[in-house]
CSV table of C-alpha atoms in Angstrom, one decimal:
chain,number,residue,atom,x,y,z
A,4,UNK,CA,-9.3,16.7,69.2
A,5,UNK,CA,-12.3,16.2,66.9
A,6,UNK,CA,-11.1,18.6,64.2
A,7,UNK,CA,-7.7,16.8,64.1
A,8,UNK,CA,-9.5,13.5,63.6
A,9,UNK,CA,-11.5,15.0,60.7
A,10,UNK,CA,-8.3,16.1,59.1
A,11,UNK,CA,-6.7,12.7,59.5
A,12,UNK,CA,-9.7,11.0,57.9
A,13,UNK,CA,-9.8,13.5,55.1
A,14,UNK,CA,-6.1,13.1,54.4
A,15,UNK,CA,-6.5,9.3,54.3
A,16,UNK,CA,-9.3,9.7,51.8
A,17,UNK,CA,-7.3,12.0,49.6
A,18,UNK,CA,-4.0,10.2,49.7
A,19,UNK,CA,-4.7,7.8,46.8
A,20,UNK,CA,-5.5,10.8,44.6
A,21,UNK,CA,-2.4,12.7,45.6
A,22,UNK,CA,0.1,9.8,45.4
A,23,UNK,CA,3.3,11.0,43.8
A,24,UNK,CA,6.6,9.3,43.4
A,25,UNK,CA,9.5,10.9,45.3
A,26,UNK,CA,11.3,12.3,42.2
A,27,UNK,CA,8.2,14.0,40.9
A,28,UNK,CA,6.1,16.8,42.0
A,29,UNK,CA,2.3,16.6,41.7
A,30,UNK,CA,-0.3,19.3,41.8
A,31,UNK,CA,-3.9,19.9,40.9
A,32,UNK,CA,-4.6,22.5,38.2
A,33,UNK,CA,-7.4,25.0,38.3
A,34,UNK,CA,-9.4,22.9,35.8
A,35,UNK,CA,-9.2,20.0,38.2
A,36,UNK,CA,-6.6,18.0,36.3
A,37,UNK,CA,-3.8,16.4,38.2
A,38,UNK,CA,-0.3,17.2,36.9
A,39,UNK,CA,2.6,14.9,37.6
A,40,UNK,CA,5.8,16.8,36.8
A,41,UNK,CA,8.8,14.4,36.4
A,42,UNK,CA,11.0,16.2,33.9
A,43,UNK,CA,14.7,16.7,34.4
A,44,UNK,CA,14.9,14.0,37.1
A,45,UNK,CA,17.5,11.8,35.5
A,46,UNK,CA,15.0,9.0,35.4
A,47,UNK,CA,15.9,5.8,33.5
A,48,UNK,CA,12.3,4.4,33.4
A,49,UNK,CA,8.7,5.5,34.0
A,50,UNK,CA,8.4,5.9,37.8
A,51,UNK,CA,6.0,3.7,39.8
A,52,UNK,CA,3.5,5.0,42.3
A,53,UNK,CA,1.6,7.6,40.1
A,54,UNK,CA,-2.0,8.3,40.9
A,55,UNK,CA,-4.5,6.7,38.7
A,56,UNK,CA,-6.2,10.0,38.0
A,57,UNK,CA,-3.1,11.8,36.6
A,58,UNK,CA,-4.2,13.5,33.4
A,59,UNK,CA,-0.9,15.3,32.6
A,60,UNK,CA,2.4,13.4,32.9
A,61,UNK,CA,5.6,15.1,32.0
A,62,UNK,CA,8.7,12.9,31.6
A,63,UNK,CA,10.7,15.0,29.3
A,64,UNK,CA,14.5,15.3,29.4
A,65,UNK,CA,15.3,12.1,31.3
A,66,UNK,CA,17.3,9.1,30.4
A,67,UNK,CA,14.4,6.7,29.7
A,68,UNK,CA,15.4,4.2,27.0
A,69,UNK,CA,12.6,1.7,27.0
A,70,UNK,CA,8.8,1.7,27.2
A,71,UNK,CA,7.1,-1.6,28.0
A,72,UNK,CA,3.5,-2.8,27.9
A,73,UNK,CA,2.9,-1.8,31.5
A,74,UNK,CA,4.8,1.4,31.6
A,75,UNK,CA,1.6,3.5,31.8
A,76,UNK,CA,-0.7,1.0,33.5
A,77,UNK,CA,-1.0,3.3,36.5
A,78,UNK,CA,-2.2,6.3,34.6
A,79,UNK,CA,-5.1,5.2,32.3
A,80,UNK,CA,-6.7,8.6,32.5
A,81,UNK,CA,-3.7,10.5,31.1
A,82,UNK,CA,-4.6,13.0,28.4
A,83,UNK,CA,-1.2,14.7,27.8
A,84,UNK,CA,2.0,12.6,27.9
A,85,UNK,CA,5.4,14.4,27.3
A,86,UNK,CA,8.3,12.1,26.6
A,87,UNK,CA,10.6,14.3,24.5
A,88,UNK,CA,14.4,14.5,24.9
A,89,UNK,CA,14.9,11.0,26.3
A,90,UNK,CA,16.9,8.1,24.9
A,91,UNK,CA,13.9,5.9,23.9
A,92,UNK,CA,14.9,3.4,21.3
A,93,UNK,CA,12.5,0.5,22.2
A,94,UNK,CA,8.7,0.7,22.3
A,95,UNK,CA,6.9,-2.5,23.0
A,96,UNK,CA,3.6,-3.2,21.3
A,97,UNK,CA,0.8,-2.3,23.7
A,98,UNK,CA,2.8,0.5,25.5
A,99,UNK,CA,0.2,3.1,24.5
A,100,UNK,CA,-2.8,0.9,23.6
A,101,UNK,CA,-4.7,1.5,26.8
A,102,UNK,CA,-4.4,5.3,26.9
A,103,UNK,CA,-7.7,5.8,25.3
A,104,UNK,CA,-8.1,9.4,26.7
A,105,UNK,CA,-4.8,10.6,25.2
A,106,UNK,CA,-4.9,13.9,23.3
A,107,UNK,CA,-1.3,15.0,23.2
A,108,UNK,CA,1.7,12.6,22.8
A,109,UNK,CA,5.3,13.9,22.5
A,110,UNK,CA,8.0,11.4,21.6
A,111,UNK,CA,10.3,13.8,19.9
A,112,UNK,CA,14.1,13.9,20.2
A,113,UNK,CA,14.5,10.2,20.9
A,114,UNK,CA,16.0,7.2,19.1
A,115,UNK,CA,12.9,5.4,17.8
A,116,UNK,CA,13.3,3.5,14.6
A,117,UNK,CA,10.4,1.1,15.0
A,118,UNK,CA,7.1,2.1,16.5
A,119,UNK,CA,4.0,-0.1,17.2
A,120,UNK,CA,1.6,1.9,15.0
A,121,UNK,CA,-1.2,-0.4,15.9
A,122,UNK,CA,-1.3,1.1,19.4
A,123,UNK,CA,-2.8,4.3,17.8
A,124,UNK,CA,-6.0,2.5,16.8
A,125,UNK,CA,-7.5,2.9,20.2
A,126,UNK,CA,-6.4,6.5,20.6
A,127,UNK,CA,-8.9,8.1,18.2
A,128,UNK,CA,-9.0,11.3,20.2
A,129,UNK,CA,-5.3,12.1,19.7
A,130,UNK,CA,-4.9,15.7,18.6
A,131,UNK,CA,-1.1,16.3,18.6
A,132,UNK,CA,1.5,13.7,17.8
A,133,UNK,CA,5.2,14.6,17.8
A,134,UNK,CA,7.6,12.0,16.4
A,135,UNK,CA,10.2,14.4,15.1
A,136,UNK,CA,13.9,14.0,15.5
A,137,UNK,CA,13.9,10.2,15.7
A,138,UNK,CA,15.2,7.5,13.5
A,139,UNK,CA,12.0,6.5,11.6
A,140,UNK,CA,12.9,5.0,8.2
A,141,UNK,CA,9.4,4.0,7.2
A,142,UNK,CA,5.7,4.4,8.1
A,143,UNK,CA,2.8,2.0,7.7
A,144,UNK,CA,0.3,3.3,5.2
A,145,UNK,CA,-2.4,2.8,7.8
A,146,UNK,CA,-0.4,4.2,10.7
A,147,UNK,CA,-2.7,7.2,11.3
A,148,UNK,CA,-6.0,5.8,9.9
A,149,UNK,CA,-7.9,6.0,13.2
A,150,UNK,CA,-6.8,9.5,14.2
A,151,UNK,CA,-9.9,11.4,13.1
A,152,UNK,CA,-9.1,14.3,15.6
A,153,UNK,CA,-5.4,14.6,14.8
A,154,UNK,CA,-4.6,18.3,14.1
A,155,UNK,CA,-0.8,18.5,14.3
A,156,UNK,CA,1.6,15.8,13.1
A,157,UNK,CA,5.4,16.2,13.4
A,158,UNK,CA,7.6,13.8,11.4
A,159,UNK,CA,10.5,16.1,10.5
A,160,UNK,CA,14.1,15.2,11.1
A,161,UNK,CA,13.8,11.5,10.7
A,162,UNK,CA,15.2,9.0,8.1
A,163,UNK,CA,12.2,8.7,5.9
A,164,UNK,CA,13.1,8.1,2.2
A,165,UNK,CA,9.5,7.6,1.0
A,166,UNK,CA,5.9,7.7,2.1
A,167,UNK,CA,3.2,5.4,1.0
A,168,UNK,CA,0.4,6.9,-1.0
A,169,UNK,CA,-2.6,7.7,1.1
A,170,UNK,CA,-0.6,8.1,4.4
A,171,UNK,CA,-2.5,11.3,5.2
A,172,UNK,CA,-5.9,10.5,3.5
A,173,UNK,CA,-7.8,9.5,6.7
A,174,UNK,CA,-6.9,12.6,8.8
A,175,UNK,CA,-9.9,15.0,8.3
A,176,UNK,CA,-8.9,17.3,11.1
A,177,UNK,CA,-5.2,17.6,10.1
A,178,UNK,CA,-4.2,21.3,9.8
A,179,UNK,CA,-0.4,21.2,10.4
A,180,UNK,CA,2.2,18.7,9.0
A,181,UNK,CA,6.0,18.8,9.4
A,182,UNK,CA,8.0,16.4,7.2
A,183,UNK,CA,11.0,18.5,6.4
A,184,UNK,CA,14.6,17.3,6.8
A,185,UNK,CA,14.0,13.8,5.7
A,186,UNK,CA,16.3,12.1,3.1
A,187,UNK,CA,13.5,11.6,0.5
A,188,UNK,CA,14.2,9.5,-2.6
A,189,UNK,CA,12.2,11.4,-5.1
A,190,UNK,CA,11.4,8.5,-7.3
A,191,UNK,CA,7.8,8.4,-8.6
A,192,UNK,CA,6.8,6.6,-5.4
A,193,UNK,CA,6.5,10.0,-3.7
A,194,UNK,CA,5.0,11.8,-6.7
A,195,UNK,CA,1.6,11.5,-5.1
A,196,UNK,CA,2.9,13.7,-2.3
A,197,UNK,CA,3.5,16.5,-4.7
A,198,UNK,CA,0.0,16.2,-6.0
A,199,UNK,CA,-1.4,15.9,-2.5
A,200,UNK,CA,0.3,19.1,-1.4
A,201,UNK,CA,-1.1,21.0,-4.4
A,202,UNK,CA,-4.7,20.2,-3.4
A,203,UNK,CA,-4.6,20.0,0.4
A,204,UNK,CA,-5.5,22.8,2.8
A,205,UNK,CA,-3.0,21.4,5.4
A,206,UNK,CA,-0.2,23.8,6.3
A,207,UNK,CA,3.1,22.0,5.5
A,208,UNK,CA,5.7,23.7,7.7
A,209,UNK,CA,8.9,24.6,6.0
A,210,UNK,CA,7.7,23.0,2.8
A,211,UNK,CA,10.8,24.4,1.0
A,212,UNK,CA,13.0,22.2,3.2
A,213,UNK,CA,11.3,19.0,2.2
A,214,UNK,CA,14.1,18.2,-0.2
A,215,UNK,CA,15.1,15.3,-2.4
A,216,UNK,CA,18.4,13.5,-1.6
A,217,UNK,CA,18.1,11.1,-4.6
A,218,UNK,CA,18.1,10.4,-7.5
A,219,UNK,CA,21.1,12.6,-8.4
A,220,UNK,CA,19.3,14.6,-11.1
A,221,UNK,CA,16.8,15.8,-8.4
A,222,UNK,CA,19.1,16.2,-5.4
A,223,UNK,CA,18.5,19.4,-3.6
A,224,UNK,CA,15.2,20.1,-5.2
A,225,UNK,CA,12.0,20.3,-3.2
A,226,UNK,CA,9.7,17.3,-3.3
A,227,UNK,CA,7.0,19.6,-4.5
A,228,UNK,CA,9.1,20.4,-7.6
A,229,UNK,CA,9.3,16.9,-9.0
A,230,UNK,CA,8.8,17.4,-12.8
A,231,UNK,CA,5.4,16.1,-14.0
A,232,UNK,CA,6.9,14.5,-17.1
A,233,UNK,CA,9.1,12.2,-15.0
A,234,UNK,CA,6.1,10.5,-13.5
A,235,UNK,CA,3.1,9.5,-15.7
A,236,UNK,CA,0.4,7.1,-14.5
A,237,UNK,CA,0.0,3.9,-16.6
A,238,UNK,CA,-2.4,3.5,-19.4
A,239,UNK,CA,-3.4,0.1,-20.7
A,240,UNK,CA,-5.2,-1.4,-23.8
A,241,UNK,CA,-6.1,-5.0,-24.3
A,242,UNK,CA,-6.6,-6.5,-27.7
A,243,UNK,CA,-7.6,-10.0,-28.9
A,244,UNK,CA,-5.4,-11.3,-31.7
A,245,UNK,CA,-6.1,-14.0,-34.3
A,246,UNK,CA,-3.8,-16.9,-35.0
A,247,UNK,CA,-0.5,-16.0,-36.6
A,248,UNK,CA,-0.5,-16.5,-40.3
A,249,UNK,CA,1.3,-19.5,-41.7
A,250,UNK,CA,1.5,-21.1,-38.3
A,251,UNK,CA,-0.2,-24.4,-37.6
A,252,UNK,CA,-1.4,-24.6,-34.0
A,253,UNK,CA,-2.7,-27.3,-31.8
A,254,UNK,CA,-6.0,-28.8,-32.9
A,255,UNK,CA,-8.5,-26.3,-31.7
A,256,UNK,CA,-8.0,-22.7,-30.8
A,257,UNK,CA,-5.0,-20.7,-29.6
A,258,UNK,CA,-6.3,-17.7,-27.7
A,259,UNK,CA,-3.9,-14.7,-27.9
A,260,UNK,CA,-4.3,-11.5,-25.9
A,261,UNK,CA,-2.1,-8.5,-26.2
A,262,UNK,CA,-1.7,-5.9,-23.5
A,263,UNK,CA,-0.3,-2.5,-24.6
A,264,UNK,CA,0.9,-0.2,-21.8
A,265,UNK,CA,2.4,3.2,-21.5
A,266,UNK,CA,3.7,5.4,-18.7
A,267,UNK,CA,6.7,6.7,-16.9
A,268,UNK,CA,8.6,4.9,-15.5
A,269,UNK,CA,7.7,2.1,-18.0
A,270,UNK,CA,4.9,0.0,-16.3
A,271,UNK,CA,5.4,-3.6,-15.4
A,272,UNK,CA,2.8,-5.9,-16.9
A,273,UNK,CA,0.9,-8.5,-14.7
A,274,UNK,CA,-1.8,-10.9,-15.5
A,275,UNK,CA,-4.7,-12.2,-13.4
A,276,UNK,CA,-6.7,-15.1,-14.6
A,277,UNK,CA,-10.0,-16.1,-13.0
A,278,UNK,CA,-11.7,-19.3,-14.2
A,279,UNK,CA,-14.4,-21.4,-12.6
A,280,UNK,CA,-11.8,-23.7,-11.0
A,281,UNK,CA,-8.7,-21.6,-10.4
A,282,UNK,CA,-7.2,-18.2,-9.9
A,283,UNK,CA,-3.8,-17.5,-11.4
A,284,UNK,CA,-1.5,-14.4,-11.1
A,285,UNK,CA,1.5,-14.1,-13.4
A,286,UNK,CA,4.1,-11.3,-12.9
A,287,UNK,CA,6.6,-10.9,-15.7
A,288,UNK,CA,7.2,-13.1,-18.8
A,289,UNK,CA,7.2,-16.8,-18.7
A,290,UNK,CA,8.7,-17.3,-22.2
A,291,UNK,CA,12.4,-16.4,-22.9
A,292,UNK,CA,13.6,-14.8,-26.1
A,293,UNK,CA,14.7,-18.2,-27.4
A,294,UNK,CA,11.2,-19.6,-26.9
A,295,UNK,CA,12.0,-21.6,-23.8
A,296,UNK,CA,9.2,-21.6,-21.2
A,297,UNK,CA,10.1,-20.6,-17.7
A,298,UNK,CA,8.5,-21.1,-14.3
A,299,UNK,CA,6.8,-24.3,-15.4
A,300,UNK,CA,4.0,-22.2,-17.1
A,301,UNK,CA,3.4,-24.3,-20.1
A,302,UNK,CA,-0.3,-23.4,-20.5
A,303,UNK,CA,-0.3,-19.6,-20.1
A,304,UNK,CA,2.5,-18.3,-22.2
A,305,UNK,CA,3.4,-14.7,-21.3
A,306,UNK,CA,5.9,-12.7,-23.4
A,307,UNK,CA,7.9,-9.6,-22.5
A,308,UNK,CA,6.0,-7.4,-25.0
A,309,UNK,CA,2.7,-8.0,-23.2
A,310,UNK,CA,1.3,-10.8,-25.3
A,311,UNK,CA,-0.2,-13.9,-23.7
A,312,UNK,CA,-1.0,-17.0,-25.7
A,313,UNK,CA,-3.0,-20.0,-24.5
A,314,UNK,CA,-2.6,-23.0,-26.9
A,315,UNK,CA,-5.4,-25.5,-27.1
A,316,UNK,CA,-7.9,-23.2,-25.4
A,317,UNK,CA,-10.7,-25.2,-23.8
A,318,UNK,CA,-13.9,-24.7,-21.8
A,319,UNK,CA,-11.8,-25.0,-18.6
A,320,UNK,CA,-10.0,-21.8,-19.6
A,321,UNK,CA,-13.2,-19.7,-19.8
A,322,UNK,CA,-13.2,-16.8,-17.4
A,323,UNK,CA,-11.9,-13.3,-16.8
A,324,UNK,CA,-8.5,-12.3,-18.1
A,325,UNK,CA,-7.1,-9.1,-16.6
A,326,UNK,CA,-4.0,-7.2,-17.6
A,327,UNK,CA,-2.5,-4.8,-15.0
A,328,UNK,CA,0.0,-2.0,-15.8
A,329,UNK,CA,1.9,-1.1,-12.6
A,330,UNK,CA,4.5,1.6,-12.0
A,331,UNK,CA,5.5,3.9,-9.1
A,332,UNK,CA,2.7,6.4,-9.9
A,333,UNK,CA,-0.2,3.9,-9.9
A,334,UNK,CA,-2.0,0.9,-11.3
A,335,UNK,CA,-4.4,0.6,-14.2
A,336,UNK,CA,-6.1,-2.6,-15.4
A,337,UNK,CA,-8.5,-3.8,-18.1
A,338,UNK,CA,-10.3,-7.1,-18.3
A,339,UNK,CA,-12.0,-9.2,-20.8
A,340,UNK,CA,-14.5,-12.1,-20.1
A,341,UNK,CA,-13.8,-15.0,-22.4
A,342,UNK,CA,-16.4,-17.7,-23.3
A,343,UNK,CA,-16.1,-20.6,-25.7
A,344,UNK,CA,-18.6,-22.1,-28.1
A,345,UNK,CA,-18.3,-24.9,-30.6
A,346,UNK,CA,-20.1,-25.2,-33.9
A,347,UNK,CA,-20.1,-27.0,-37.2
A,348,UNK,CA,-20.6,-23.6,-38.9
A,349,UNK,CA,-18.7,-21.1,-36.8
A,350,UNK,CA,-19.2,-18.1,-39.1
A,351,UNK,CA,-22.9,-18.4,-38.9
A,352,UNK,CA,-22.9,-18.7,-35.1
A,353,UNK,CA,-20.6,-15.7,-34.8
A,354,UNK,CA,-22.9,-13.6,-36.9
A,355,UNK,CA,-25.9,-14.8,-34.8
A,356,UNK,CA,-24.0,-13.7,-31.7
A,357,UNK,CA,-22.9,-10.4,-33.2
A,358,UNK,CA,-24.4,-9.4,-36.6
A,359,UNK,CA,-21.7,-6.8,-37.0
A,360,UNK,CA,-18.8,-9.3,-36.7
A,361,UNK,CA,-16.9,-10.1,-39.9
A,362,UNK,CA,-16.3,-13.4,-41.6
A,363,UNK,CA,-12.9,-15.1,-41.2
A,364,UNK,CA,-11.5,-17.9,-43.3
A,365,UNK,CA,-10.1,-21.1,-41.8
A,366,UNK,CA,-11.2,-23.5,-39.2
A,367,UNK,CA,-11.6,-20.8,-36.4
A,368,UNK,CA,-13.6,-17.6,-36.2
A,369,UNK,CA,-12.7,-14.7,-34.1
A,370,UNK,CA,-14.4,-11.6,-32.8
A,371,UNK,CA,-11.6,-9.1,-32.4
A,372,UNK,CA,-12.2,-6.6,-29.5
A,373,UNK,CA,-10.0,-3.7,-28.5
A,374,UNK,CA,-10.6,-2.8,-24.9
A,375,UNK,CA,-10.7,0.8,-23.6
A,376,UNK,CA,-8.7,1.9,-20.6
A,377,UNK,CA,-11.7,2.3,-18.2
A,378,UNK,CA,-11.0,-1.1,-16.7
A,379,UNK,CA,-14.5,-2.4,-17.5
A,380,UNK,CA,-14.4,-5.8,-19.2
A,381,UNK,CA,-16.5,-6.7,-22.2
A,382,UNK,CA,-17.9,-10.1,-23.1
A,383,UNK,CA,-15.8,-11.8,-25.8
A,384,UNK,CA,-17.4,-14.9,-27.3
A,385,UNK,CA,-15.1,-17.1,-29.3
A,386,UNK,CA,-16.7,-19.5,-31.7
A,387,UNK,CA,-14.6,-22.2,-33.3
A,388,UNK,CA,-14.9,-25.5,-35.0
A,389,UNK,CA,-13.0,-28.4,-33.4
A,390,UNK,CA,-11.8,-31.0,-36.0
A,391,UNK,CA,-13.5,-34.3,-35.5
A,392,UNK,CA,-10.5,-36.4,-36.2
A,393,UNK,CA,-8.5,-37.5,-33.1
A,394,UNK,CA,-4.9,-36.6,-32.7
A,395,UNK,CA,-2.3,-39.3,-33.2
A,396,UNK,CA,0.9,-39.6,-31.2
A,397,UNK,CA,2.9,-38.3,-34.2
A,398,UNK,CA,0.4,-35.5,-34.5
A,399,UNK,CA,1.0,-34.7,-30.8
A,400,UNK,CA,4.7,-34.5,-31.4
A,401,UNK,CA,4.2,-32.4,-34.5
A,402,UNK,CA,2.0,-30.1,-32.4
A,403,UNK,CA,4.9,-29.6,-30.0
A,404,UNK,CA,7.0,-28.5,-32.9
A,405,UNK,CA,4.3,-26.2,-34.1
A,406,UNK,CA,4.0,-24.7,-30.6
A,407,UNK,CA,7.7,-24.1,-30.6
A,408,UNK,CA,7.2,-22.3,-33.9
A,409,UNK,CA,4.5,-20.2,-32.2
A,410,UNK,CA,6.8,-19.3,-29.3
A,411,UNK,CA,9.6,-18.2,-31.6
A,412,UNK,CA,7.2,-16.3,-33.8
A,413,UNK,CA,5.8,-14.4,-30.9
A,414,UNK,CA,9.3,-13.9,-29.6
A,415,UNK,CA,10.1,-11.9,-32.6
A,416,UNK,CA,7.7,-9.3,-31.3
A,417,UNK,CA,9.5,-8.8,-28.0
């Protein structure tokens, strides 16, 4: 009688560790890990009643279509989770967030179009991630940032048309990558991938099957064969220009900066202006070909050719002026710091500030500076003489006419 009682007590103690839902079969492996085998059971959801110390959970080849926040709450110790060959189309944020011991995750051969990539932030020990044969059309650039131990990443047979530069930069342990059979648009947005494959030690499985679907001229070619001359990173130069000849400006100084860019595809020009009182960002021209000012930008006049003019430049406009050249290959920028000084004898002050500066005739003196492409700004001190006489109402109207002349004159350079 006593041995039977001991067995009953032992069974009662072990029951919570061996709990197993009826469709599944559970067993303890030689290494002490508890396996819950629930594959090929025609399950429509993750079963309830699993032991909390399950470390291997197999749910492959079922009919599961949805994973919610609490789907794996009962198995916080799981290390290997196999969910391939289901019908999963919906994954709620938080579904995997608490599985901090997870090392292997298989979600292949499902219908996943959107995935809560933020869930991976807590799974830094993940080593194998299979997301192949789904419907992923895009990835967050930071999707895998926390996966320092990730060795194998499967993304093949999805609907990826592009990948953000740096997607694989924070994966120091990565040794195998599969991205073939995706409809890549081989614009210069994926040119970085070619360069990355040339220098990485990661094995890219079936690299020859990583083909371009678009544009038409590259259709059928491998992503790694994108011609270098199609994609050239931007270069940028910033020059300071003097007032246009034979054009009367506002009383005072008109600051004119010209940004010259090159690259393929042709870079877009953007401006950033940082003064003591405001920060301004301007994308694209604000002045049309006919001289009309768009977007209510009457103070900072930006032209299509990369020229920016600031009529009636004042102390409030002092600050850092940055020109950015942006295309699909990258971004380059160059800055100049602009300060303003007034003087009754501007030429003498200019020479005192910079003995190598030249003399300029007229009521304004300029130090012309051509910036290099290193992105490091130089100090540009503008010395000018402001006329003492005040502007009349008629003079103000005349200045508007002269400003219009400036806009049209600069417009001829477009």
